[in-house]
Amino acid sequence: MAKRQRRSTRERRTTSGSARTVAHDRPVTSTTATRRSQRAGAPVRTGAPRAAGEPSANLEREAARERTYVTRDFRRIGIVVAVMVVLLILSDVAVNALLP
């Protein structure tokens, strides 16, 4: 079965349209330093983090909220694991009691 084209085809430019020259404001640079996972045109950031100085109050508040959420999440996971271990032990005792 032939591949179906979902988009309409573009009109081809005439050769006279490509003959004009374009003056750039800045020199054209090669993009060899960019990685594939980055967006096109995004600068490559290397080295130390850019943040400097004291964090804002809003950032501190959000960080505290995130730490609280993670702590509660680990607590919930611990409770679930403890309950599962208790249920496993009780089921083992029940099976051994029913099948001597």
Tab-separated table of N, CA, C and O in Angstrom:
chain	number	residue	atom	x	y	z
A	1	MET	N	0.837	-1.165	0.000
A	1	MET	CA	0.000	0.000	0.000
A	1	MET	C	0.890	1.238	0.000
A	1	MET	O	1.854	1.319	0.752
A	2	ALA	N	0.584	2.198	-0.811
A	2	ALA	CA	1.410	3.386	-0.949
A	2	ALA	C	1.279	4.277	0.272
A	2	ALA	O	0.247	4.322	0.922
A	3	LYS	N	2.350	4.986	0.589
A	3	LYS	CA	2.338	5.910	1.713
A	3	LYS	C	1.488	7.120	1.358
A	3	LYS	O	1.665	7.726	0.308
A	4	ARG	N	0.620	7.493	2.247
A	4	ARG	CA	-0.299	8.589	1.975
A	4	ARG	C	0.274	9.897	2.504
A	4	ARG	O	0.690	9.976	3.650
A	5	GLN	N	0.295	10.900	1.677
A	5	GLN	CA	0.784	12.210	2.082
A	5	GLN	C	-0.357	12.989	2.717
A	5	GLN	O	-1.389	13.198	2.099
A	6	ARG	N	-0.168	13.418	3.938
A	6	ARG	CA	-1.233	14.130	4.642
A	6	ARG	C	-1.132	15.640	4.450
A	6	ARG	O	-2.072	16.349	4.692
A	7	ARG	N	0.014	16.147	4.083
A	7	ARG	CA	0.171	17.581	3.882
A	7	ARG	C	0.173	17.883	2.395
A	7	ARG	O	0.561	17.061	1.575
A	8	SER	N	-0.215	19.096	2.087
A	8	SER	CA	-0.148	19.484	0.683
A	8	SER	C	1.301	19.817	0.339
A	8	SER	O	2.071	20.263	1.189
A	9	THR	N	1.668	19.626	-0.886
A	9	THR	CA	3.039	19.890	-1.282
A	9	THR	C	3.257	21.391	-1.413
A	9	THR	O	2.357	22.154	-1.738
A	10	ARG	N	4.490	21.824	-1.143
A	10	ARG	CA	4.822	23.234	-1.253
A	10	ARG	C	5.164	23.586	-2.690
A	10	ARG	O	5.656	22.752	-3.445
A	11	GLU	N	4.918	24.827	-2.993
A	11	GLU	CA	5.306	25.269	-4.328
A	11	GLU	C	6.816	25.459	-4.358
A	11	GLU	O	7.416	25.933	-3.410
A	12	ARG	N	7.400	25.101	-5.482
A	12	ARG	CA	8.844	25.288	-5.623
A	12	ARG	C	9.144	26.726	-5.963
A	12	ARG	O	8.418	27.369	-6.709
A	13	ARG	N	10.242	27.210	-5.417
A	13	ARG	CA	10.659	28.574	-5.719
A	13	ARG	C	11.311	28.618	-7.090
A	13	ARG	O	11.960	27.668	-7.520
A	14	THR	N	11.178	29.742	-7.685
A	14	THR	CA	11.845	29.910	-8.976
A	14	THR	C	13.318	30.199	-8.733
A	14	THR	O	13.712	30.632	-7.658
A	15	THR	N	14.139	29.994	-9.717
A	15	THR	CA	15.573	30.222	-9.553
A	15	THR	C	15.895	31.699	-9.386
A	15	THR	O	16.909	32.054	-8.812
A	16	SER	N	15.027	32.583	-9.851
A	16	SER	CA	15.290	34.007	-9.708
A	16	SER	C	15.116	34.457	-8.256
A	16	SER	O	15.704	35.433	-7.823
A	17	GLY	N	14.323	33.746	-7.461
A	17	GLY	CA	14.100	34.110	-6.070
A	17	GLY	C	15.310	33.854	-5.194
A	17	GLY	O	15.505	34.502	-4.175
A	18	SER	N	16.170	32.922	-5.579
A	18	SER	CA	17.322	32.604	-4.745
A	18	SER	C	18.564	33.390	-5.144
A	18	SER	O	19.601	33.237	-4.536
A	19	ALA	N	18.474	34.238	-6.141
A	19	ALA	CA	19.655	34.957	-6.621
A	19	ALA	C	19.996	36.178	-5.773
A	19	ALA	O	21.112	36.661	-5.817
A	20	ARG	N	19.051	36.683	-4.992
A	20	ARG	CA	19.346	37.887	-4.222
A	20	ARG	C	20.195	37.557	-3.003
A	20	ARG	O	20.103	36.478	-2.428
A	21	THR	N	21.000	38.529	-2.588
A	21	THR	CA	21.862	38.344	-1.425
A	21	THR	C	21.206	38.988	-0.212
A	21	THR	O	20.480	39.971	-0.315
A	22	VAL	N	21.487	38.420	0.955
A	22	VAL	CA	20.902	38.915	2.188
A	22	VAL	C	22.030	39.394	3.092
A	22	VAL	O	23.015	38.694	3.302
A	23	ALA	N	21.901	40.610	3.616
A	23	ALA	CA	22.896	41.144	4.540
A	23	ALA	C	22.480	40.764	5.957
A	23	ALA	O	21.365	41.047	6.387
A	24	HIS	N	23.377	40.122	6.700
A	24	HIS	CA	23.092	39.704	8.073
A	24	HIS	C	23.603	40.747	9.051
A	24	HIS	O	24.614	41.404	8.820
A	25	ASP	N	22.889	40.891	10.168
A	25	ASP	CA	23.332	41.804	11.212
A	25	ASP	C	24.541	41.257	11.955
A	25	ASP	O	25.387	41.999	12.414
A	26	ARG	N	24.594	39.954	12.077
A	26	ARG	CA	25.707	39.326	12.796
A	26	ARG	C	26.262	38.197	11.938
A	26	ARG	O	25.566	37.651	11.081
A	27	PRO	N	27.499	37.838	12.173
A	27	PRO	CA	28.084	36.767	11.355
A	27	PRO	C	27.421	35.427	11.653
A	27	PRO	O	27.026	35.146	12.778
A	28	VAL	N	27.299	34.625	10.634
A	28	VAL	CA	26.699	33.312	10.778
A	28	VAL	C	27.730	32.391	11.395
A	28	VAL	O	28.854	32.275	10.912
A	29	THR	N	27.342	31.721	12.499
A	29	THR	CA	28.261	30.810	13.184
A	29	THR	C	27.808	29.388	12.964
A	29	THR	O	26.623	29.119	12.753
A	30	SER	N	28.732	28.481	13.059
A	30	SER	CA	28.380	27.072	12.900
A	30	SER	C	27.772	26.564	14.203
A	30	SER	O	28.079	27.051	15.285
A	31	THR	N	26.918	25.562	14.105
A	31	THR	CA	26.249	25.014	15.281
A	31	THR	C	26.860	23.691	15.693
A	31	THR	O	26.156	22.789	16.146
A	32	THR	N	28.161	23.540	15.580
A	32	THR	CA	28.791	22.280	15.940
A	32	THR	C	28.847	22.073	17.437
A	32	THR	O	28.972	20.962	17.904
A	33	ALA	N	28.734	23.141	18.228
A	33	ALA	CA	28.827	23.003	19.676
A	33	ALA	C	27.513	22.574	20.311
A	33	ALA	O	27.486	22.174	21.462
A	34	THR	N	26.417	22.643	19.603
A	34	THR	CA	25.133	22.272	20.187
A	34	THR	C	24.973	20.763	20.179
A	34	THR	O	25.536	20.056	19.342
A	35	ARG	N	24.179	20.288	21.135
A	35	ARG	CA	23.899	18.858	21.205
A	35	ARG	C	22.549	18.579	20.582
A	35	ARG	O	21.728	19.452	20.426
A	36	ARG	N	22.300	17.326	20.255
A	36	ARG	CA	21.039	16.951	19.625
A	36	ARG	C	19.850	17.141	20.551
A	36	ARG	O	18.762	17.443	20.124
A	37	SER	N	20.054	16.940	21.865
A	37	SER	CA	18.931	17.011	22.788
A	37	SER	C	18.479	18.441	23.055
A	37	SER	O	17.426	18.651	23.635
A	38	GLN	N	19.272	19.431	22.653
A	38	GLN	CA	18.894	20.816	22.894
A	38	GLN	C	18.061	21.358	21.760
A	38	GLN	O	18.081	20.847	20.650
A	39	ARG	N	17.319	22.416	22.055
A	39	ARG	CA	16.567	23.091	21.018
A	39	ARG	C	17.534	23.798	20.085
A	39	ARG	O	18.611	24.207	20.475
A	40	ALA	N	17.104	23.985	18.874
A	40	ALA	CA	17.920	24.705	17.914
A	40	ALA	C	18.000	26.163	18.336
A	40	ALA	O	17.005	26.790	18.675
A	41	GLY	N	19.179	26.704	18.362
A	41	GLY	CA	19.375	28.098	18.720
A	41	GLY	C	19.627	28.327	20.195
A	41	GLY	O	19.939	29.436	20.599
A	42	ALA	N	19.480	27.289	21.032
A	42	ALA	CA	19.727	27.452	22.462
A	42	ALA	C	21.227	27.409	22.718
A	42	ALA	O	21.946	26.614	22.121
A	43	PRO	N	21.729	28.264	23.599
A	43	PRO	CA	23.166	28.264	23.870
A	43	PRO	C	23.577	27.034	24.669
A	43	PRO	O	22.781	26.470	25.409
A	44	VAL	N	24.823	26.624	24.527
A	44	VAL	CA	25.352	25.498	25.267
A	44	VAL	C	25.881	26.031	26.588
A	44	VAL	O	26.718	26.931	26.616
A	45	ARG	N	25.375	25.489	27.686
A	45	ARG	CA	25.800	25.947	29.004
A	45	ARG	C	26.787	24.953	29.573
A	45	ARG	O	26.463	23.788	29.770
A	46	THR	N	27.978	25.400	29.843
A	46	THR	CA	28.995	24.553	30.443
A	46	THR	C	29.523	25.246	31.680
A	46	THR	O	29.405	26.454	31.841
A	47	GLY	N	30.127	24.488	32.567
A	47	GLY	CA	30.750	25.083	33.738
A	47	GLY	C	29.825	25.126	34.940
A	47	GLY	O	28.906	24.336	35.088
A	48	ALA	N	30.084	26.090	35.805
A	48	ALA	CA	29.372	26.216	37.069
A	48	ALA	C	27.939	26.691	36.847
A	48	ALA	O	27.629	27.286	35.821
A	49	PRO	N	27.061	26.456	37.816
A	49	PRO	CA	25.694	26.958	37.692
A	49	PRO	C	25.665	28.479	37.643
A	49	PRO	O	26.549	29.148	38.169
A	50	ARG	N	24.625	28.995	37.020
A	50	ARG	CA	24.556	30.445	36.838
A	50	ARG	C	24.040	31.167	38.068
A	50	ARG	O	24.244	32.357	38.214
A	51	ALA	N	23.322	30.466	38.961
A	51	ALA	CA	22.746	31.128	40.128
A	51	ALA	C	23.848	31.564	41.078
A	51	ALA	O	24.776	30.828	41.362
A	52	ALA	N	23.744	32.796	41.557
A	52	ALA	CA	24.731	33.318	42.494
A	52	ALA	C	24.005	34.131	43.544
A	52	ALA	O	22.948	34.704	43.291
A	53	GLY	N	24.557	34.168	44.746
A	53	GLY	CA	23.952	34.962	45.804
A	53	GLY	C	22.910	34.184	46.575
A	53	GLY	O	22.759	32.973	46.442
A	54	GLU	N	22.183	34.892	47.406
A	54	GLU	CA	21.159	34.285	48.256
A	54	GLU	C	19.909	33.940	47.438
A	54	GLU	O	19.501	34.721	46.593
A	55	PRO	N	19.303	32.783	47.719
A	55	PRO	CA	18.060	32.441	47.012
A	55	PRO	C	16.918	33.323	47.499
A	55	PRO	O	16.910	33.803	48.629
A	56	SER	N	15.943	33.504	46.655
A	56	SER	CA	14.798	34.346	47.006
A	56	SER	C	13.909	33.634	48.023
A	56	SER	O	13.984	32.415	48.202
A	57	ALA	N	13.062	34.405	48.673
A	57	ALA	CA	12.147	33.837	49.669
A	57	ALA	C	11.168	32.872	49.011
A	57	ALA	O	10.823	31.837	49.586
A	58	ASN	N	10.743	33.197	47.811
A	58	ASN	CA	9.821	32.318	47.086
A	58	ASN	C	10.482	30.975	46.778
A	58	ASN	O	9.872	29.917	46.934
A	59	LEU	N	11.741	31.004	46.372
A	59	LEU	CA	12.474	29.772	46.080
A	59	LEU	C	12.663	28.938	47.338
A	59	LEU	O	12.498	27.715	47.321
A	60	GLU	N	12.990	29.592	48.451
A	60	GLU	CA	13.147	28.869	49.720
A	60	GLU	C	11.828	28.236	50.153
A	60	GLU	O	11.794	27.102	50.623
A	61	ARG	N	10.730	28.946	49.983
A	61	ARG	CA	9.417	28.434	50.368
A	61	ARG	C	9.044	27.217	49.525
A	61	ARG	O	8.576	26.206	50.042
A	62	GLU	N	9.297	27.299	48.227
A	62	GLU	CA	8.999	26.163	47.352
A	62	GLU	C	9.903	24.970	47.654
A	62	GLU	O	9.465	23.820	47.584
A	63	ALA	N	11.158	25.227	47.996
A	63	ALA	CA	12.071	24.136	48.336
A	63	ALA	C	11.622	23.449	49.624
A	63	ALA	O	11.671	22.215	49.735
A	64	ALA	N	11.175	24.235	50.608
A	64	ALA	CA	10.684	23.646	51.852
A	64	ALA	C	9.432	22.821	51.595
A	64	ALA	O	9.267	21.725	52.153
A	65	ARG	N	8.563	23.320	50.731
A	65	ARG	CA	7.348	22.571	50.388
A	65	ARG	C	7.702	21.255	49.695
A	65	ARG	O	7.111	20.212	49.978
A	66	GLU	N	8.681	21.275	48.819
A	66	GLU	CA	9.110	20.055	48.122
A	66	GLU	C	9.727	19.055	49.099
A	66	GLU	O	9.461	17.855	49.024
A	67	ARG	N	10.559	19.548	50.021
A	67	ARG	CA	11.153	18.647	51.019
A	67	ARG	C	10.081	18.013	51.887
A	67	ARG	O	10.147	16.820	52.209
A	68	THR	N	9.072	18.783	52.268
A	68	THR	CA	7.979	18.250	53.075
A	68	THR	C	7.217	17.174	52.315
A	68	THR	O	6.895	16.114	52.872
A	69	TYR	N	6.961	17.422	51.036
A	69	TYR	CA	6.245	16.437	50.221
A	69	TYR	C	7.045	15.140	50.102
A	69	TYR	O	6.488	14.042	50.245
A	70	VAL	N	8.351	15.257	49.863
A	70	VAL	CA	9.187	14.065	49.712
A	70	VAL	C	9.246	13.292	51.019
A	70	VAL	O	9.161	12.055	51.038
A	71	THR	N	9.365	14.012	52.138
A	71	THR	CA	9.398	13.340	53.438
A	71	THR	C	8.095	12.589	53.690
A	71	THR	O	8.110	11.430	54.122
A	72	ARG	N	6.969	13.213	53.399
A	72	ARG	CA	5.681	12.543	53.574
A	72	ARG	C	5.545	11.350	52.629
A	72	ARG	O	4.981	10.314	52.998
A	73	ASP	N	6.056	11.495	51.427
A	73	ASP	CA	5.976	10.414	50.454
A	73	ASP	C	6.778	9.207	50.931
A	73	ASP	O	6.307	8.062	50.860
A	74	PHE	N	8.002	9.448	51.437
A	74	PHE	CA	8.806	8.336	51.961
A	74	PHE	C	8.129	7.708	53.175
A	74	PHE	O	8.172	6.489	53.364
A	75	ARG	N	7.478	8.522	53.998
A	75	ARG	CA	6.755	7.999	55.155
A	75	ARG	C	5.630	7.088	54.690
A	75	ARG	O	5.442	5.993	55.226
A	76	ARG	N	4.871	7.516	53.682
A	76	ARG	CA	3.787	6.682	53.151
A	76	ARG	C	4.317	5.378	52.584
A	76	ARG	O	3.735	4.308	52.787
A	77	ILE	N	5.417	5.452	51.861
A	77	ILE	CA	6.009	4.237	51.288
A	77	ILE	C	6.454	3.298	52.396
A	77	ILE	O	6.242	2.079	52.324
A	78	GLY	N	7.058	3.845	53.458
A	78	GLY	CA	7.484	3.024	54.600
A	78	GLY	C	6.311	2.339	55.277
A	78	GLY	O	6.396	1.158	55.656
A	79	ILE	N	5.207	3.064	55.435
A	79	ILE	CA	4.022	2.475	56.057
A	79	ILE	C	3.474	1.343	55.201
A	79	ILE	O	3.126	0.266	55.705
A	80	VAL	N	3.412	1.545	53.901
A	80	VAL	CA	2.903	0.499	52.999
A	80	VAL	C	3.804	-0.729	53.048
A	80	VAL	O	3.316	-1.875	53.114
A	81	VAL	N	5.105	-0.537	53.048
A	81	VAL	CA	6.034	-1.678	53.108
A	81	VAL	C	5.875	-2.414	54.432
A	81	VAL	O	5.846	-3.664	54.469
A	82	ALA	N	5.746	-1.683	55.545
A	82	ALA	CA	5.585	-2.326	56.848
A	82	ALA	C	4.283	-3.128	56.901
A	82	ALA	O	4.262	-4.264	57.406
A	83	VAL	N	3.199	-2.570	56.377
A	83	VAL	CA	1.918	-3.288	56.366
A	83	VAL	C	2.019	-4.533	55.500
A	83	VAL	O	1.506	-5.611	55.865
A	84	MET	N	2.694	-4.443	54.365
A	84	MET	CA	2.839	-5.612	53.485
A	84	MET	C	3.659	-6.710	54.166
A	84	MET	O	3.345	-7.904	54.034
A	85	VAL	N	4.705	-6.343	54.891
A	85	VAL	CA	5.509	-7.344	55.599
A	85	VAL	C	4.675	-8.011	56.683
A	85	VAL	O	4.715	-9.243	56.854
A	86	VAL	N	3.892	-7.222	57.422
A	86	VAL	CA	3.029	-7.793	58.465
A	86	VAL	C	2.007	-8.741	57.837
A	86	VAL	O	1.769	-9.843	58.349
A	87	LEU	N	1.395	-8.340	56.734
A	87	LEU	CA	0.434	-9.220	56.064
A	87	LEU	C	1.094	-10.494	55.544
A	87	LEU	O	0.498	-11.584	55.604
A	88	LEU	N	2.303	-10.401	55.066
A	88	LEU	CA	3.026	-11.582	54.596
A	88	LEU	C	3.294	-12.540	55.743
A	88	LEU	O	3.113	-13.757	55.612
A	89	ILE	N	3.705	-12.004	56.886
A	89	ILE	CA	3.962	-12.851	58.056
A	89	ILE	C	2.670	-13.486	58.548
A	89	ILE	O	2.627	-14.693	58.850
A	90	LEU	N	1.581	-12.696	58.627
A	90	LEU	CA	0.305	-13.250	59.079
A	90	LEU	C	-0.218	-14.313	58.123
A	90	LEU	O	-0.773	-15.339	58.555
A	91	SER	N	-0.069	-14.100	56.829
A	91	SER	CA	-0.528	-15.122	55.878
A	91	SER	C	0.302	-16.396	55.996
A	91	SER	O	-0.228	-17.501	55.868
A	92	ASP	N	1.587	-16.266	56.272
A	92	ASP	CA	2.441	-17.444	56.457
A	92	ASP	C	2.016	-18.219	57.683
A	92	ASP	O	1.921	-19.458	57.652
A	93	VAL	N	1.729	-17.499	58.774
A	93	VAL	CA	1.266	-18.161	59.991
A	93	VAL	C	-0.088	-18.844	59.757
A	93	VAL	O	-0.315	-19.977	60.188
A	94	ALA	N	-0.984	-18.164	59.045
A	94	ALA	CA	-2.304	-18.739	58.777
A	94	ALA	C	-2.206	-19.979	57.904
A	94	ALA	O	-2.893	-20.984	58.157
A	95	VAL	N	-1.368	-19.962	56.909
A	95	VAL	CA	-1.209	-21.137	56.025
A	95	VAL	C	-0.605	-22.294	56.789
A	95	VAL	O	-1.038	-23.444	56.659
A	96	ASN	N	0.379	-22.033	57.641
A	96	ASN	CA	0.993	-23.107	58.434
A	96	ASN	C	0.010	-23.659	59.462
A	96	ASN	O	0.082	-24.849	59.815
A	97	ALA	N	-0.896	-22.822	59.983
A	97	ALA	CA	-1.868	-23.290	60.951
A	97	ALA	C	-2.945	-24.140	60.274
A	97	ALA	O	-3.432	-25.125	60.863
A	98	LEU	N	-3.344	-23.777	59.048
A	98	LEU	CA	-4.396	-24.529	58.359
A	98	LEU	C	-3.877	-25.806	57.745
A	98	LEU	O	-4.610	-26.806	57.660
A	99	LEU	N	-2.654	-25.809	57.291
A	99	LEU	CA	-2.076	-27.009	56.662
A	99	LEU	C	-0.919	-27.523	57.502
A	99	LEU	O	0.240	-27.165	57.301
A	100	PRO	N	-1.211	-28.393	58.490
A	100	PRO	CA	-0.123	-28.903	59.362
A	100	PRO	C	0.815	-29.856	58.704
A	100	PRO	O	0.749	-30.405	57.728
